[in-house]
mmCIF file of C-alpha atoms and ligand atoms in Angstrom:
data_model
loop_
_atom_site.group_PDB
_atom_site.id
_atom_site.type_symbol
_atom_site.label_atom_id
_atom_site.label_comp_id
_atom_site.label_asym_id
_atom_site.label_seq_id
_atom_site.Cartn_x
_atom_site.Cartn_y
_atom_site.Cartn_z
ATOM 1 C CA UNK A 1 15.422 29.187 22.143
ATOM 2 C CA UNK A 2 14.736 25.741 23.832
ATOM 3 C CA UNK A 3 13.145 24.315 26.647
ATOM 4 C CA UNK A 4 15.559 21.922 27.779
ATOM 5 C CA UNK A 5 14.782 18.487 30.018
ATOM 6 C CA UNK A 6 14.589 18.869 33.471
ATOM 7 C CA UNK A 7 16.995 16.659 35.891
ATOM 8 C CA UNK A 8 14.277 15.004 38.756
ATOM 9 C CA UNK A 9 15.419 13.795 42.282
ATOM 10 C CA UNK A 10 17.291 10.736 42.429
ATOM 11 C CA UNK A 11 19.466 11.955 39.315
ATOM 12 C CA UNK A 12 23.014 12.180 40.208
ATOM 13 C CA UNK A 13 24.148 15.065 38.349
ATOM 14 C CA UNK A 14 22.122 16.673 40.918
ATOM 15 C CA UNK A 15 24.541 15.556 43.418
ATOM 16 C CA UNK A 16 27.738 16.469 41.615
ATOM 17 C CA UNK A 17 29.385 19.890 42.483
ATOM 18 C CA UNK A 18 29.728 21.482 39.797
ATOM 19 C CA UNK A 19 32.774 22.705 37.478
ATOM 20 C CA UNK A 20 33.522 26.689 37.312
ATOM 21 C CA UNK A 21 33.207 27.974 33.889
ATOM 22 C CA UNK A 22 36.388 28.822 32.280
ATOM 23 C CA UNK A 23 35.604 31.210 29.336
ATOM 24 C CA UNK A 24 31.925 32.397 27.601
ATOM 25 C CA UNK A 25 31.619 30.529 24.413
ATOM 26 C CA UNK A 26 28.995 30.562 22.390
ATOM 27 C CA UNK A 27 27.556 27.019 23.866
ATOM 28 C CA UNK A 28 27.393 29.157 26.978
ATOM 29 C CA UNK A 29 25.235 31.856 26.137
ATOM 30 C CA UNK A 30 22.891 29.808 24.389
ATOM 31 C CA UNK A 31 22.732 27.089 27.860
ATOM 32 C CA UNK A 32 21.617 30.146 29.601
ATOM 33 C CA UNK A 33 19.134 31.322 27.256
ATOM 34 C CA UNK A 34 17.819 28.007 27.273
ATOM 35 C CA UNK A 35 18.088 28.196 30.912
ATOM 36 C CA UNK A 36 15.742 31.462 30.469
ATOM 37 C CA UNK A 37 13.302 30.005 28.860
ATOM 38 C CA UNK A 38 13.033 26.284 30.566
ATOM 39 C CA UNK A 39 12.720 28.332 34.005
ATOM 40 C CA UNK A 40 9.936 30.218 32.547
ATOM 41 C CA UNK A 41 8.382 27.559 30.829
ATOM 42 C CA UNK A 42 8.119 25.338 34.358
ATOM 43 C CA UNK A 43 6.890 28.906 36.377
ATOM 44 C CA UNK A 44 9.964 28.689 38.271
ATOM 45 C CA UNK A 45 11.563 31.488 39.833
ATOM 46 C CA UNK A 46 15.055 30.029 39.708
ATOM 47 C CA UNK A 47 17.235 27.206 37.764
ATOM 48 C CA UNK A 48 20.678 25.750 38.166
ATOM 49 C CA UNK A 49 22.587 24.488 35.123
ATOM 50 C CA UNK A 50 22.677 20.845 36.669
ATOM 51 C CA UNK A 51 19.176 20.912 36.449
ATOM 52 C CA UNK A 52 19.777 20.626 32.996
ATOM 53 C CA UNK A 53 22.182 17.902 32.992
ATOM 54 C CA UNK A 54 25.150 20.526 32.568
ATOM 55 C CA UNK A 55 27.666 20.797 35.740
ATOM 56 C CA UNK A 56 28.367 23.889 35.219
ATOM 57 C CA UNK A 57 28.219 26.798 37.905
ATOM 58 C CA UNK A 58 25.586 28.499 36.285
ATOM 59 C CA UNK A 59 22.178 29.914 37.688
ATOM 60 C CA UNK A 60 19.262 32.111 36.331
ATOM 61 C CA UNK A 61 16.490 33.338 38.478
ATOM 62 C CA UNK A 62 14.098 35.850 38.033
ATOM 63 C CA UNK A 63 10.909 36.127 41.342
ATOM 64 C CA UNK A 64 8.827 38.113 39.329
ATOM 65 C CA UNK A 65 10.329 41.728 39.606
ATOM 66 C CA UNK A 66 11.422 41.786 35.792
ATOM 67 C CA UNK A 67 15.085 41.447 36.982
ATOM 68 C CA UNK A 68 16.485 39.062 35.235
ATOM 69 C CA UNK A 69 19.403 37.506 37.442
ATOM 70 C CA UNK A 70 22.042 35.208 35.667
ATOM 71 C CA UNK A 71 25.113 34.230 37.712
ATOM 72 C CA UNK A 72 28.452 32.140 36.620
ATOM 73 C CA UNK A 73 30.902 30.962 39.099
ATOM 74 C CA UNK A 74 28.754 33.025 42.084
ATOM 75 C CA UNK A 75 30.377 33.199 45.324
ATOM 76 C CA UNK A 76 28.524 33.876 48.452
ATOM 77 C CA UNK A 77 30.484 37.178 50.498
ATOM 78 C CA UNK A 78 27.707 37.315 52.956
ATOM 79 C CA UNK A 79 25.088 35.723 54.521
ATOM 80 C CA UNK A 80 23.105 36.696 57.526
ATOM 81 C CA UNK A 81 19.575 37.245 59.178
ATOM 82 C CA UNK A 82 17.345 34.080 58.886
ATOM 83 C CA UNK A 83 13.792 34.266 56.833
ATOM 84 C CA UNK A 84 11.098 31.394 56.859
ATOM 85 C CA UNK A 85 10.918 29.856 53.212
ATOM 86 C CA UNK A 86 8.116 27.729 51.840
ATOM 87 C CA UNK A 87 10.047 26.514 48.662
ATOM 88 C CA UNK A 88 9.498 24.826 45.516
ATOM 89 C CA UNK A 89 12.161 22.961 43.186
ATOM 90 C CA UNK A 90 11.653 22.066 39.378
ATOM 91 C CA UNK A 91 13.440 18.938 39.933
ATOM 92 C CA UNK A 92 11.003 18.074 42.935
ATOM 93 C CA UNK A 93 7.767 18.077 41.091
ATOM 94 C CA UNK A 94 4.539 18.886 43.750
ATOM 95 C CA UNK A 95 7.389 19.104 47.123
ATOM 96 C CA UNK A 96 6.820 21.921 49.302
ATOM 97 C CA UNK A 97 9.528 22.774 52.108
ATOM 98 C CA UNK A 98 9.302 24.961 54.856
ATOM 99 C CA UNK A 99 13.087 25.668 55.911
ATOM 100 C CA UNK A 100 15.139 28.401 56.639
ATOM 101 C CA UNK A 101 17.387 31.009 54.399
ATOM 102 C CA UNK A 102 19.654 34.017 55.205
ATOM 103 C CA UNK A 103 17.483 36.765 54.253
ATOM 104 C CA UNK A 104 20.466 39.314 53.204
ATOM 105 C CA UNK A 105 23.682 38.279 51.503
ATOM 106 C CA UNK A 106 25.708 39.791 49.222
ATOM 107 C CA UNK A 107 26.814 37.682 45.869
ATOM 108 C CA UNK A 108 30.120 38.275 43.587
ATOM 109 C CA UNK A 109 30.306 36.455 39.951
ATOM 110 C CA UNK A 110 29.734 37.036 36.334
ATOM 111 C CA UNK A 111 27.188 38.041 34.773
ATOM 112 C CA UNK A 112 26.060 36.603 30.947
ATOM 113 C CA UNK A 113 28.554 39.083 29.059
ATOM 114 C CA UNK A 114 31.700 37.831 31.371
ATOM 115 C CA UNK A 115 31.890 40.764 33.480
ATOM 116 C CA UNK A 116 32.208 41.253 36.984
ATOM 117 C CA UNK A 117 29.238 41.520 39.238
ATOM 118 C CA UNK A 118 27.849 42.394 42.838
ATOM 119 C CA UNK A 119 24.431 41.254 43.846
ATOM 120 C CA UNK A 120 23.232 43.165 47.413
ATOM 121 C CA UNK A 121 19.510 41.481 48.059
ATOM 122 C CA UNK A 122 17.070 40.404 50.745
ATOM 123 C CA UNK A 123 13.965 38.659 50.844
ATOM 124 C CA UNK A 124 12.493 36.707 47.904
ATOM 125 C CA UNK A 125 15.941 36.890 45.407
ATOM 126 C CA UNK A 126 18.314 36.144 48.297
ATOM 127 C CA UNK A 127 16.308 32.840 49.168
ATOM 128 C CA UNK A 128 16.014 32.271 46.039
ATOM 129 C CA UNK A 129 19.784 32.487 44.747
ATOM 130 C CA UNK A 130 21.166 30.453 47.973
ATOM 131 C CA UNK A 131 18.620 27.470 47.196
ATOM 132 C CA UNK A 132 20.474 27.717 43.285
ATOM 133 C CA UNK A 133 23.812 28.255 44.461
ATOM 134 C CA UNK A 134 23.303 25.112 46.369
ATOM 135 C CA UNK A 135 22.419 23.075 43.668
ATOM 136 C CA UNK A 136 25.742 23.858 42.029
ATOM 137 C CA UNK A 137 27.252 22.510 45.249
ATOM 138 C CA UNK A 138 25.046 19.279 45.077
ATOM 139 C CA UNK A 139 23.018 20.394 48.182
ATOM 140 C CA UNK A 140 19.305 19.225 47.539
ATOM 141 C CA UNK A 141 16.394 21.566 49.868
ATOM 142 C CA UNK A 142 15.567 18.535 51.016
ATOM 143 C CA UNK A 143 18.903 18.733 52.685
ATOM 144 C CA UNK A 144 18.046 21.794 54.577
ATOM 145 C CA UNK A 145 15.956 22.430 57.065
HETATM 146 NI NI1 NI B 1 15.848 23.680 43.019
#
C-alpha cells in the first residue's frame, strides 16, 4: 500500500494520451492498488493512472456505493442522454465545474485480474468514468463544458 503523488494542472503528463497496457505484471497490480488507496486518501471518487505520473490507460473509481470500479484499456460503446455535473478533480485542488456528461453509457475493458469486462451505468459512475477516461486521452474538465 502507498499513497502515491498527485500530478496538478499545468503538468504535462496530464496532457499525454496515454499508452494501452500490454500484459498485468506485477508493477501493475500494485499501481492500481496504490491507485486505491491515493483516491481514497484525497476523498476522490475517481483517479486516472496519469494522475500519478504513469501513462498508462488505467482508472479506479469508486462514488461511494462500495463498488469498487478498476478499468484498463476502457473503451467507451455508448454514450447518450446528457446530466448536469458539478465536478471535482484531484489534480485541480479547490476547482469546481459545472459541465455536462452522458448520463448512460456502456464501457468494455479489463478488469484488475485481465479479464474481460462490461460496465452498463447511469448517473453518478457514468459521469464519473467519462471525466477518467478522459484523462487517459489528455482531455482536462476544464476542457469541457
Ligand atoms: Ni480528474
Amino acid at each position: 500500500m502507498a499513497i502515491r503523488d498527485i500530478r496538478l494542472a499545468g503538468d504535462e503528463i496530464l496532457r499525454k494520451v496515454s499508452e494501452p497496457v500490454k500484459e498485468l505484471t506485477p508493477e501493475i497490480t500494485e499501481l492500481i492498488n496504490d491507485m486505491f488507496d491515493t483516491m481514497y486518501e484525497l476523498d476522490g471518487a475517481g483517479l486516472a493512472a496519469p494522475q500519478v505520473g504513469v501513462s498508462l490507460r488505467i482508472l479506479v473509481a469508486d462514488v461511494g456505493d462500495n463498488k469498487q470500479i478498476c478499468l484498463i484499456n476502457p473503451v467507451l460503446e455508448k454514450e447518450e442522454m446528457r446530466q448536469y455535473t458539478n465536478e471535482k478533480c484531484l489534480s485541480f485542488p479547490g476547482v469546481r465545474r459545472k459541465l455536462r456528461r452522458p448520463c448512460h453509457i456502456i464501457v468494455k475493458g479489463l478488469d484488475r485480474d485481465f479479464k474481460e469486462i462490461t460496465i452498463d451505468t447511469y448517473g453518478e459512475l457514468a459521469r464519473c468514468i467519462c471525466h477518467e477516461i478522459d484523462h487517459l486521452d489528455g482531455i482536462l474538465f476544464t476542457d469541457r463544458n
